[in-house]
Coordinates of C-alpha atoms and ligand atoms in Angstrom, one line a residue:
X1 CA -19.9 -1.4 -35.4
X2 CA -23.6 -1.4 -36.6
X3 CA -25.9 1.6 -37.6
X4 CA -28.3 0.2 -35.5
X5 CA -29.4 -1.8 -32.6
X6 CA -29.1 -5.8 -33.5
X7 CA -32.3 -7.5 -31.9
X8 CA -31.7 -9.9 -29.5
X9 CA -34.6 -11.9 -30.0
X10 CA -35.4 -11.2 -34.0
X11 CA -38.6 -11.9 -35.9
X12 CA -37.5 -15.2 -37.8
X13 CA -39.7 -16.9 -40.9
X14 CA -39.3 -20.3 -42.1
X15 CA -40.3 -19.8 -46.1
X16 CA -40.8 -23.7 -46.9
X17 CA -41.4 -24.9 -43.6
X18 CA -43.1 -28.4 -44.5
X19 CA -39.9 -29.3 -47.0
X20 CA -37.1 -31.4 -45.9
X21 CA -35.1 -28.4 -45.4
X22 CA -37.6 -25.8 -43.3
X23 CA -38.3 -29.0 -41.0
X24 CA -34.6 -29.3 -40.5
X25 CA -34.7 -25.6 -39.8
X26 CA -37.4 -26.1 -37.0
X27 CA -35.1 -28.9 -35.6
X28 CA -31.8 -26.7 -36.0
X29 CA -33.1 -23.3 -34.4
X30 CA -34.4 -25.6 -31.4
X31 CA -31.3 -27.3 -30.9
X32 CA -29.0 -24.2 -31.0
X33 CA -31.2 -22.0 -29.3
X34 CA -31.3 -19.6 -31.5
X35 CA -33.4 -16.2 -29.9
X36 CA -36.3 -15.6 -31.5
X37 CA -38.9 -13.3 -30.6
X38 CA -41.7 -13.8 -33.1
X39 CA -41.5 -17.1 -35.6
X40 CA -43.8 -17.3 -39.1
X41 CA -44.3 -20.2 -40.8
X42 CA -44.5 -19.9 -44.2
X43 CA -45.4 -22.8 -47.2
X44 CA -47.5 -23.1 -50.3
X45 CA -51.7 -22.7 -50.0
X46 CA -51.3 -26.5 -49.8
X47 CA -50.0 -26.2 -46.3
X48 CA -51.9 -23.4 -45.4
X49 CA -54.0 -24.0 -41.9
X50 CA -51.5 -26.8 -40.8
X51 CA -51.0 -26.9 -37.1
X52 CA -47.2 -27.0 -35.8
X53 CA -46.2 -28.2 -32.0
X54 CA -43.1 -26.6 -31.5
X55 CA -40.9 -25.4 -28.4
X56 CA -44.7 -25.8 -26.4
X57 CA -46.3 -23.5 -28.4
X58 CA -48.5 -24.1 -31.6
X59 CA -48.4 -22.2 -34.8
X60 CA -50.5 -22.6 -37.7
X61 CA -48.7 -22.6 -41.1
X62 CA -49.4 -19.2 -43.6
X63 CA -49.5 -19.3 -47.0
X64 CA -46.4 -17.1 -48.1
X65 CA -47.9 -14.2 -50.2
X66 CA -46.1 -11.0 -51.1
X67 CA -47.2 -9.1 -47.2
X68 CA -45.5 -11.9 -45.5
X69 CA -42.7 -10.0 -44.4
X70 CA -43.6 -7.1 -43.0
X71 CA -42.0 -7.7 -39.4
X72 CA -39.9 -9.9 -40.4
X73 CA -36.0 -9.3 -39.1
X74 CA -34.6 -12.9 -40.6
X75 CA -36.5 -14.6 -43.4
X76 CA -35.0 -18.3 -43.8
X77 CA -35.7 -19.5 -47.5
X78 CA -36.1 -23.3 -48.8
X79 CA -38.7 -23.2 -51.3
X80 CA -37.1 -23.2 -54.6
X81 CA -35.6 -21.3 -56.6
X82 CA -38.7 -19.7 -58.7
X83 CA -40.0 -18.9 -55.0
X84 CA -37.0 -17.5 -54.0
X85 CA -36.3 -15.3 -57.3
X86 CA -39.6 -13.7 -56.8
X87 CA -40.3 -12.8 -53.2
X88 CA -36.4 -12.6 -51.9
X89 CA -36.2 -9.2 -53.1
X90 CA -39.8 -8.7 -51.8
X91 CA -38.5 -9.7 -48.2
X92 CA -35.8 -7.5 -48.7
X93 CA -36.8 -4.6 -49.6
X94 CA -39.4 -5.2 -46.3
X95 CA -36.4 -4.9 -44.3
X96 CA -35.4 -8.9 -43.4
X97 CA -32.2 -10.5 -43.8
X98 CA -32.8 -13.2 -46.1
X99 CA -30.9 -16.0 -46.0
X100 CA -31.6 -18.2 -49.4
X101 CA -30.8 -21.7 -49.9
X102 CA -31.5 -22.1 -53.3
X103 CA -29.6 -21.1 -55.9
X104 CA -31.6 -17.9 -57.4
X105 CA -29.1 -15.4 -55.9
X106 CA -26.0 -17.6 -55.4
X107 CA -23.2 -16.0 -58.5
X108 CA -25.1 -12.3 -57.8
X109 CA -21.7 -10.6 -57.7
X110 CA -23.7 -8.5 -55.1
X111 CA -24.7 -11.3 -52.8
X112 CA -22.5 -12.9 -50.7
X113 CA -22.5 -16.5 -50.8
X114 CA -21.1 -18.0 -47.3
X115 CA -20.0 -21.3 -45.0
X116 CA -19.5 -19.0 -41.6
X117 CA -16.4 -21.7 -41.3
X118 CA -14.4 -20.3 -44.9
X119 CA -15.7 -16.9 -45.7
X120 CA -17.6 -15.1 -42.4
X121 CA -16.2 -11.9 -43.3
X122 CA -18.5 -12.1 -46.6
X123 CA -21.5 -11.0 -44.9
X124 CA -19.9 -7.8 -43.5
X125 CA -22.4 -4.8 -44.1
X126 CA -25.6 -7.1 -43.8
X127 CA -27.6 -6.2 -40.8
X128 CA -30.2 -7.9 -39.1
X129 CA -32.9 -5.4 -37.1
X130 CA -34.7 -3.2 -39.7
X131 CA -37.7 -5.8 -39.8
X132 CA -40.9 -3.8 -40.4
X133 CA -39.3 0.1 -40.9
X134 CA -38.3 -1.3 -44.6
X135 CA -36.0 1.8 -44.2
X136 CA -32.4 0.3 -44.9
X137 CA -31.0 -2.8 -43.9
X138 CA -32.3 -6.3 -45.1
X139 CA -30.8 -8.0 -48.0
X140 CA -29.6 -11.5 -49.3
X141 CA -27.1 -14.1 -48.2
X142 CA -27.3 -17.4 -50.4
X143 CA -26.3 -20.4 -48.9
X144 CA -24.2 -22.5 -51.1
X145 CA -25.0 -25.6 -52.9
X146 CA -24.9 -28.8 -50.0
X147 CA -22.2 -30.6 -51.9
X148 CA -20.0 -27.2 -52.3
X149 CA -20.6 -27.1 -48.4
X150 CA -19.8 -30.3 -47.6
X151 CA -16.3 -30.2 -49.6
X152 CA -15.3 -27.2 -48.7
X153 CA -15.3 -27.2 -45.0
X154 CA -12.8 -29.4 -44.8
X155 CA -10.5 -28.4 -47.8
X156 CA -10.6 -25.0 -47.2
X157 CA -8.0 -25.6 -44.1
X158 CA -5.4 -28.0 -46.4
X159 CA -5.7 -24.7 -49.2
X160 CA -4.6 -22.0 -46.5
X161 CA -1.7 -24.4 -45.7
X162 CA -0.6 -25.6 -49.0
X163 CA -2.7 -24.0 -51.6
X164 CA -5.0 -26.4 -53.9
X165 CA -3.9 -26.4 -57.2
X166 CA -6.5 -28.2 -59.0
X167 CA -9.3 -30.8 -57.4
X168 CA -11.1 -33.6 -58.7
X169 CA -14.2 -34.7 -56.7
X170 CA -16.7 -37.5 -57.1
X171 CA -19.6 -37.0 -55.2
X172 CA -22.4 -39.9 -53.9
X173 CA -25.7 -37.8 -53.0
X174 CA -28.5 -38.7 -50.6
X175 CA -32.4 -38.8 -51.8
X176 CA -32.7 -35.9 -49.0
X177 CA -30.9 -33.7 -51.6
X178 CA -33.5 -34.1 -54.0
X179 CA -36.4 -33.1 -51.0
X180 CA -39.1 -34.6 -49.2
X181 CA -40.6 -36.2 -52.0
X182 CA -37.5 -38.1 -53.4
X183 CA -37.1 -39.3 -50.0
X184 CA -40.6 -40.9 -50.1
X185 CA -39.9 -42.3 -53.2
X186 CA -36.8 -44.1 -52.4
X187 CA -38.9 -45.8 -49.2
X188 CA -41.6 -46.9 -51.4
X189 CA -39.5 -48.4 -54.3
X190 CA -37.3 -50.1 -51.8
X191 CA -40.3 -51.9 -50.7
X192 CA -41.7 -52.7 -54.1
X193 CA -39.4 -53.6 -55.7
X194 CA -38.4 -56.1 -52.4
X195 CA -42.0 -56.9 -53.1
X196 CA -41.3 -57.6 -56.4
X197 CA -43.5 -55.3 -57.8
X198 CA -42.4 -52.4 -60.2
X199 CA -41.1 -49.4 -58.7
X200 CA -42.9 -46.3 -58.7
X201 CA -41.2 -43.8 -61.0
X202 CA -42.7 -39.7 -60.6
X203 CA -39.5 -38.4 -58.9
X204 CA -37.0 -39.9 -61.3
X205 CA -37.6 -41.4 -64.6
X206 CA -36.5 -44.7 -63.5
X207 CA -35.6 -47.3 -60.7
X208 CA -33.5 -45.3 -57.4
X209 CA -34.0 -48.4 -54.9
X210 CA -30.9 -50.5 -55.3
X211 CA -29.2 -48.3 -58.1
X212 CA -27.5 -45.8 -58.8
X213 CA -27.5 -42.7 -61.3
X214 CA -25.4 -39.7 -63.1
X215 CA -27.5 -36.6 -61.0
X216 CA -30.8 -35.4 -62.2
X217 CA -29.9 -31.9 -62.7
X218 CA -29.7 -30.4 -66.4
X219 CA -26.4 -31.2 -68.7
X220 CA -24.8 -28.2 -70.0
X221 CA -23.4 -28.3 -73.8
X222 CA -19.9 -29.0 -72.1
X223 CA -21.1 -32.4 -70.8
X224 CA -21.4 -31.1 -66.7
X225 CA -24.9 -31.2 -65.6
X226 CA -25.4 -27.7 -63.3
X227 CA -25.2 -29.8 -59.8
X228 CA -21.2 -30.4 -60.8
X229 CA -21.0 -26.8 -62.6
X230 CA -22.5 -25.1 -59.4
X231 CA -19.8 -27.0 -57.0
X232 CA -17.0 -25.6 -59.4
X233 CA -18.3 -21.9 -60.2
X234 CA -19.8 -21.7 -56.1
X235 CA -16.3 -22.7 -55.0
X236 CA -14.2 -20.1 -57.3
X237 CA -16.3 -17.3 -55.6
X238 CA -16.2 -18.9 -52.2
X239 CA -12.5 -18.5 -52.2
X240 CA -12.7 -15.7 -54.5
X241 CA -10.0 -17.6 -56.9
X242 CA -11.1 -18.6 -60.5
X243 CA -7.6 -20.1 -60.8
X244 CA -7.9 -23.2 -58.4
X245 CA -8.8 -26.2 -61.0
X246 CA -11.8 -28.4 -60.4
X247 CA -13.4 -31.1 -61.8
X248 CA -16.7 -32.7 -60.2
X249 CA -18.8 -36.1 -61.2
X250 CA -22.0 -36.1 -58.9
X251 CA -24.3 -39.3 -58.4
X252 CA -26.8 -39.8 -56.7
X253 CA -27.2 -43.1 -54.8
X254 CA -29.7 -44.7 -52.8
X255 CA -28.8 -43.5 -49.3
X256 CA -31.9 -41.8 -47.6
X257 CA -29.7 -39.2 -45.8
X258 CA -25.9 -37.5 -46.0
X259 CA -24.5 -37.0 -48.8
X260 CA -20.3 -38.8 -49.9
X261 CA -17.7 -37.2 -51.7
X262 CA -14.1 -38.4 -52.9
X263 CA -12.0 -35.6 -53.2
X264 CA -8.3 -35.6 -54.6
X265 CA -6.2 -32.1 -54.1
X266 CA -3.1 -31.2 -56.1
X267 CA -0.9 -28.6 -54.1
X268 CA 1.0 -26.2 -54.9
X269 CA 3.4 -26.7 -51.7
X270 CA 3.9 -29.9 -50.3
X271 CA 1.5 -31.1 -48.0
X272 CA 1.8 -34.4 -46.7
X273 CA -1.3 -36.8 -44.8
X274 CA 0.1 -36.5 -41.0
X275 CA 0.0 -32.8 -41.3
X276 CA -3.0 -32.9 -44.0
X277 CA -4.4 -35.0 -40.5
X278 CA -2.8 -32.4 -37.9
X279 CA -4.8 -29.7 -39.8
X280 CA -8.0 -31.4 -40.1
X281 CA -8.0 -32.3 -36.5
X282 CA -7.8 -28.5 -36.0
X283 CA -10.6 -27.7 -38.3
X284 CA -13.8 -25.7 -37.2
X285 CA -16.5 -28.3 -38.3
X286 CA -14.5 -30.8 -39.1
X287 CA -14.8 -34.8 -37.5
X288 CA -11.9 -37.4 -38.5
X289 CA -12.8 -40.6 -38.9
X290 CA -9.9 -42.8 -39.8
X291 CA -8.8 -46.1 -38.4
X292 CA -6.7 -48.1 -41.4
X293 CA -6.3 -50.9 -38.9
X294 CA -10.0 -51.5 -38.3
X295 CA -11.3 -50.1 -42.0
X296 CA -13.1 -47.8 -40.1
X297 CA -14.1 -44.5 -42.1
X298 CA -17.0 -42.0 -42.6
X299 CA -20.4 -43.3 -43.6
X300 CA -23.1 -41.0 -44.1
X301 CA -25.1 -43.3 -41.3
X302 CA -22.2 -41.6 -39.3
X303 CA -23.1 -38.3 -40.4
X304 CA -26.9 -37.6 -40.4
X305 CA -28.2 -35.6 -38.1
X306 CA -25.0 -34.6 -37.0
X307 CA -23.3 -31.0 -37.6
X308 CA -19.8 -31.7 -38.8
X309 CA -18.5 -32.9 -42.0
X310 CA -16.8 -36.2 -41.3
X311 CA -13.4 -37.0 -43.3
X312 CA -11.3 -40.3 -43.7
X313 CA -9.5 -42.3 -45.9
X314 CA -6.5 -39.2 -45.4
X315 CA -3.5 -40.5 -47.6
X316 CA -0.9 -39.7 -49.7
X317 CA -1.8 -39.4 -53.6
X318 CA 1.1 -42.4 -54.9
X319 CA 0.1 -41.2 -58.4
X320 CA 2.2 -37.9 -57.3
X321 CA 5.6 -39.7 -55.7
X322 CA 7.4 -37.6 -57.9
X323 CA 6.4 -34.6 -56.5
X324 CA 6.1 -36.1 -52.5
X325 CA 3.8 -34.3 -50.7
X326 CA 1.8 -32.7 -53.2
X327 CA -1.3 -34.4 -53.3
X328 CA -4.1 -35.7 -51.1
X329 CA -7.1 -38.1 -51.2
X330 CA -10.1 -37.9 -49.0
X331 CA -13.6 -39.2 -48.2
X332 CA -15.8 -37.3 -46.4
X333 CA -19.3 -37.2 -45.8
X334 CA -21.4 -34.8 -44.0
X335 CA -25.6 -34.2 -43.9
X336 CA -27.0 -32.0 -46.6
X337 CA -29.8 -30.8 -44.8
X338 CA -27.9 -30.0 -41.9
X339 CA -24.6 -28.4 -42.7
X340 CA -25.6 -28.8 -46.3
X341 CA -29.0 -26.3 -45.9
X342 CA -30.1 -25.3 -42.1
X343 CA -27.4 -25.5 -40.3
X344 CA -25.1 -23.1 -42.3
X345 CA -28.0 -20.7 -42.7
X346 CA -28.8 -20.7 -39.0
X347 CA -24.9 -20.4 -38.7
X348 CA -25.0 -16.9 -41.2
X349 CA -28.4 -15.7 -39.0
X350 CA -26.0 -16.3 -35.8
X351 CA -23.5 -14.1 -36.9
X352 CA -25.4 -11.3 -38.0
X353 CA -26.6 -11.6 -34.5
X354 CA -23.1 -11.8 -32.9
X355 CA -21.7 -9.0 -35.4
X356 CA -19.3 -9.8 -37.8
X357 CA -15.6 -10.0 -37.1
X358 CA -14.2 -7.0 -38.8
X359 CA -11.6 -7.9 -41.9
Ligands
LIG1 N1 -32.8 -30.9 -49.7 C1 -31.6 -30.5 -49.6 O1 -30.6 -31.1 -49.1 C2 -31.2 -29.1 -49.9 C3 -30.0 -28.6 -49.7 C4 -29.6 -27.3 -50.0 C5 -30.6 -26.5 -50.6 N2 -31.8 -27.0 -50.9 C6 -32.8 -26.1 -51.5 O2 -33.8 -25.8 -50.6 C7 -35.1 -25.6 -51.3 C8 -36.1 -26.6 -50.7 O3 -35.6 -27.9 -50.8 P1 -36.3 -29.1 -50.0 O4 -35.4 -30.3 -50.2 O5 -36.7 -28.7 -48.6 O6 -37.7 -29.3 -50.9 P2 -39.1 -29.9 -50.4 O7 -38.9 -31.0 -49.4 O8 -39.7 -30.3 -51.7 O9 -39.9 -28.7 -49.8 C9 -40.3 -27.6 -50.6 C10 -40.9 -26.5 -49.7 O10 -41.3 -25.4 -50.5 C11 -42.7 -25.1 -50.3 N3 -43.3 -24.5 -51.5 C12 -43.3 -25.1 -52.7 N4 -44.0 -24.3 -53.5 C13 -44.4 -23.2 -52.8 C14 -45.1 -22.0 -53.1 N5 -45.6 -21.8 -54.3 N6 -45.3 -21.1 -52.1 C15 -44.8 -21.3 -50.9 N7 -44.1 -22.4 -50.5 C16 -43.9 -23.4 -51.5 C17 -43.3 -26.4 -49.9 O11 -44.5 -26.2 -49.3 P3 -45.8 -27.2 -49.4 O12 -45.5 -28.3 -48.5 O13 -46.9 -26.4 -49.0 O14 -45.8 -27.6 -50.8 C18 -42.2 -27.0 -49.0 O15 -42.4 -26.4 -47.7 C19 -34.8 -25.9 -52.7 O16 -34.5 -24.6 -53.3 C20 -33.5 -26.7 -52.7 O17 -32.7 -26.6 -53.9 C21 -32.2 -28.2 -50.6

C-alpha cells in the first residue's frame, strides 16, 4: 500500500536527452506509452535552445542546473556519472524518483540496483508522487551496468532452477555502449579507412573500424578493467550472493549496435540443455534463437532495437561429462541502449507506477 497517491500521469525529465541513451528514452516512453503528464528535457548548455518534435508536440531542450527538478515526479538520468553524483541527490531531495543509469550510485548499499525481470521487489519503499512538495518520497534506483543486464536476464531463470556455481563470460560490446560519439567514430573510420585514409582516432586511441580491442575502461591492480569488475560486483548484489563465482573478459568490437556475450554456467544441481531450453522459453524477456540445423543463432543485427535478450548456441558443457548436467554454454545478445539503459529504467518507472508486488 503507498502513503500517498501514485500519479497517473507523472512529471518525467529526460537528464541527457541528446545522448544515445536519453534519445532511446524518447523512443522507449513513446513506444510503451508510458503516462506522462509534464516531460523536461534536460542536457548540457551545449544543447540548450534545441527544438524537439515529439508525440506532436515541441519542446525546447533546458540546460540541467541545480532548480531543474522542482516538479519533477520521475527524473530519468544518462549523463554520466560526474552529472549524476552531483545533482541525483539534488533531484532527490526535490522529491523525484530518480532512476540513474550510470554507475555513481550503483554498490550504495542504500540504493537498490534493479532488472524489473530478477529483482522487482528491490525497489519496495520507493514512491513516485512527491514531485514538487520535496516533503518525503523521491530517491534513487541505479540501473545496472548493460552487459550485467544483458547476462542476467537470461541466467537468472537457469540459477533459480539449478543454482550457478561459478560463471565465466566473454563479452563482445557495441560502439553504442561507449555513446553517441563512439558511434560516430566507428562510421567515420569505417569509411576512411575503406578510403584508405588513416582513421580518425579522439574516441579511442587507436583504429575501431575492422578491429577489435580489450575494453576501454580503467584496469584495476588485479588485471580486470572496471567494465568486467562492475558485471561481477553488480551481479553479487543483484542476486544478493557474493558466493556465485564469476569471471568476465569484455571487448569491444566494431558492431554499431547490441552488444554479444558467451556465457558458461557451472551448477550446483544438474541442469541439462532441453530443460536449460524449456526454462528459457519460459523466461520474462527472454527470445530463443537456436536452430543447429540451419546455424542459425542470435546476432546483435537480430537484437537492436528490439526489447528481449536473445539466447542460442544452448548446449551441454562436454568439458563437465563427468558431472552430466552440470554445466551450460550460451550466446546471447541483447541491445544495450534498450534493455541495456532505457528500457529497464522505463521498466523500474512502470512499476513504481503499478506498485510494487509485495515480498
Ligand atoms: N550507451 C549505453 O549503452 C549506456 C548503457 C548503460 C548506461 N549508460 C550510461 O548512460 C550515460 C549516458 O551515456 P550515453 O551513451 O547516452 O552518452 P552520450 O551519447 O555521450 O550522451 C551524454 C548526454 O549527457 C549530456 N551531458 C553531458 N555533460 C552534461 C552536463 N554537464 N550537463 C548536462 N548534460 C550533460 C549530453 O548533453 P549534450 O548533448 O548537451 O552534451 C548528452 O545528452 C553514461 O553515464 C553511461 O555510462 C550508457
Amino acid at each position: 500500500m503507498w502513503s500517498h497517491e501514485v500519479p497517473s500521469a507523472p512529471n518525467i525529465a529526460i537528464v541527457g536527452v541528446t545522448g544515445a541513451v536519453g534519445q532511446e528514452f524518447l523512443r522507449v516512453i513513446d513506444q510503451r506509452n508510458l503516462p506522462f503528464d509534464n516531460l523536461k528535457l534536460l542536457a548540457s548548455a551545449r544543447s540548450a535552445g534545441k527544438q524537439v518534435e515529439y508525440q506532436g508536440k515541441t519542446y525546447t531542450v533546458e540546460e540541467l542546473t541545480e532548480d531543474s527538478f522542482g516538479d519533477v515526479d520521475i527524473a530519468l538520468f544518462s549523463a554520466g556519472g560526474s552529472i549524476s553524483k552531483k545533482l541525483g541527490p539534488v533531484a532527490a531531495e526535490a522529491g523525484a524518483v530518480v532512476i540513474d543509469n550510470s554507475s555513481a550510485f550503483r554498490m550504495d548499499p542504500n540504493v537498490p540496483l534493479v532488472v524489473p525481470e530478477v529483482n522487482p521487489e528491490a525497489v519496495q519503499g520507493i514512491e513516485v508522487g512527491n514531485g514538487g512538495s520535496g516533503s518525503s518520497g523521491g530517491g534513487i534506483i541505479a540501473n545496472p551496468n548493460c552487459s550485467t543486464i544483458i547476462m542476467l536476464v537470461p541466467v537468472t531463470p537457469l540459477h533459480k532452477a539449478a543454482r550457478v556455481k561459478r560463471m565465466v563470460v566473454s563479452t563482445y560490446q557495441a560502439a553504442s555502449g561507449a555513446g553517441q560519439a563512439a558511434m560516430d567514430e566507428l562510421e567515420l573510420q569505417s569509411k576512411e579507412v575503406l578510403e584508405g585514409k588513416a582513421p580518425t582516432c579522439n574516441i579511442f586511441p587507436f583504429q575501431y573500424a575492422f578491429n577489435l580491442f580489450s575494453h576501454n575502461s580503467d584496469i584495476g591492480d588485479d588485471g580486470y578493467n572496471t567494465e568486467e569488475t562492475k558485471m561481477v560486483k553488480e551481479s553479487h548484489k543483484i542476486w544478493n550472493d557474493t558466493s556465485v563465482g564469476i569471471t568476465t573478459t569484455c571487448v569491444r568490437v566494431p558492431v554499431m549496435r547490441a552488444h554479444a556475450e558467451s556465457i558458461n554456467l557451472e551448477f550446483e544441481h544438474p541442469l541439462d540443455e532441453e530443460e536449460a531450453k524449456r526454462i528459457l522459453s519460459e523466461a520474462p524477456g527472454v527470445s530463443i534463437i537456436d536452430d543447429r540445423g540451419g546455424k542459425r543463432f542470435p546476432t546483435p543485427l537480430d537484437a537492436s532495437h528490439q526489447d528481449d535478450i536473445y539466447v542460442g548456441r544452448i548446449r551441454n558443457d562436454q568439458s563437465r561429462k563427468q558431472v552430466a548436467g552440470h554445466g551450460i554454454d550460451l550466446f546471447v545478445c541483447g541491445d544495450q541502449l534498450r534493455k541495456g539503459a532505457a528500457l529497464n529504467a522505463v521498466q523500474i518507472a512502470e512499476l513504481l507506477l503499478a506498485g510494487v508486488p509485495a515480498v
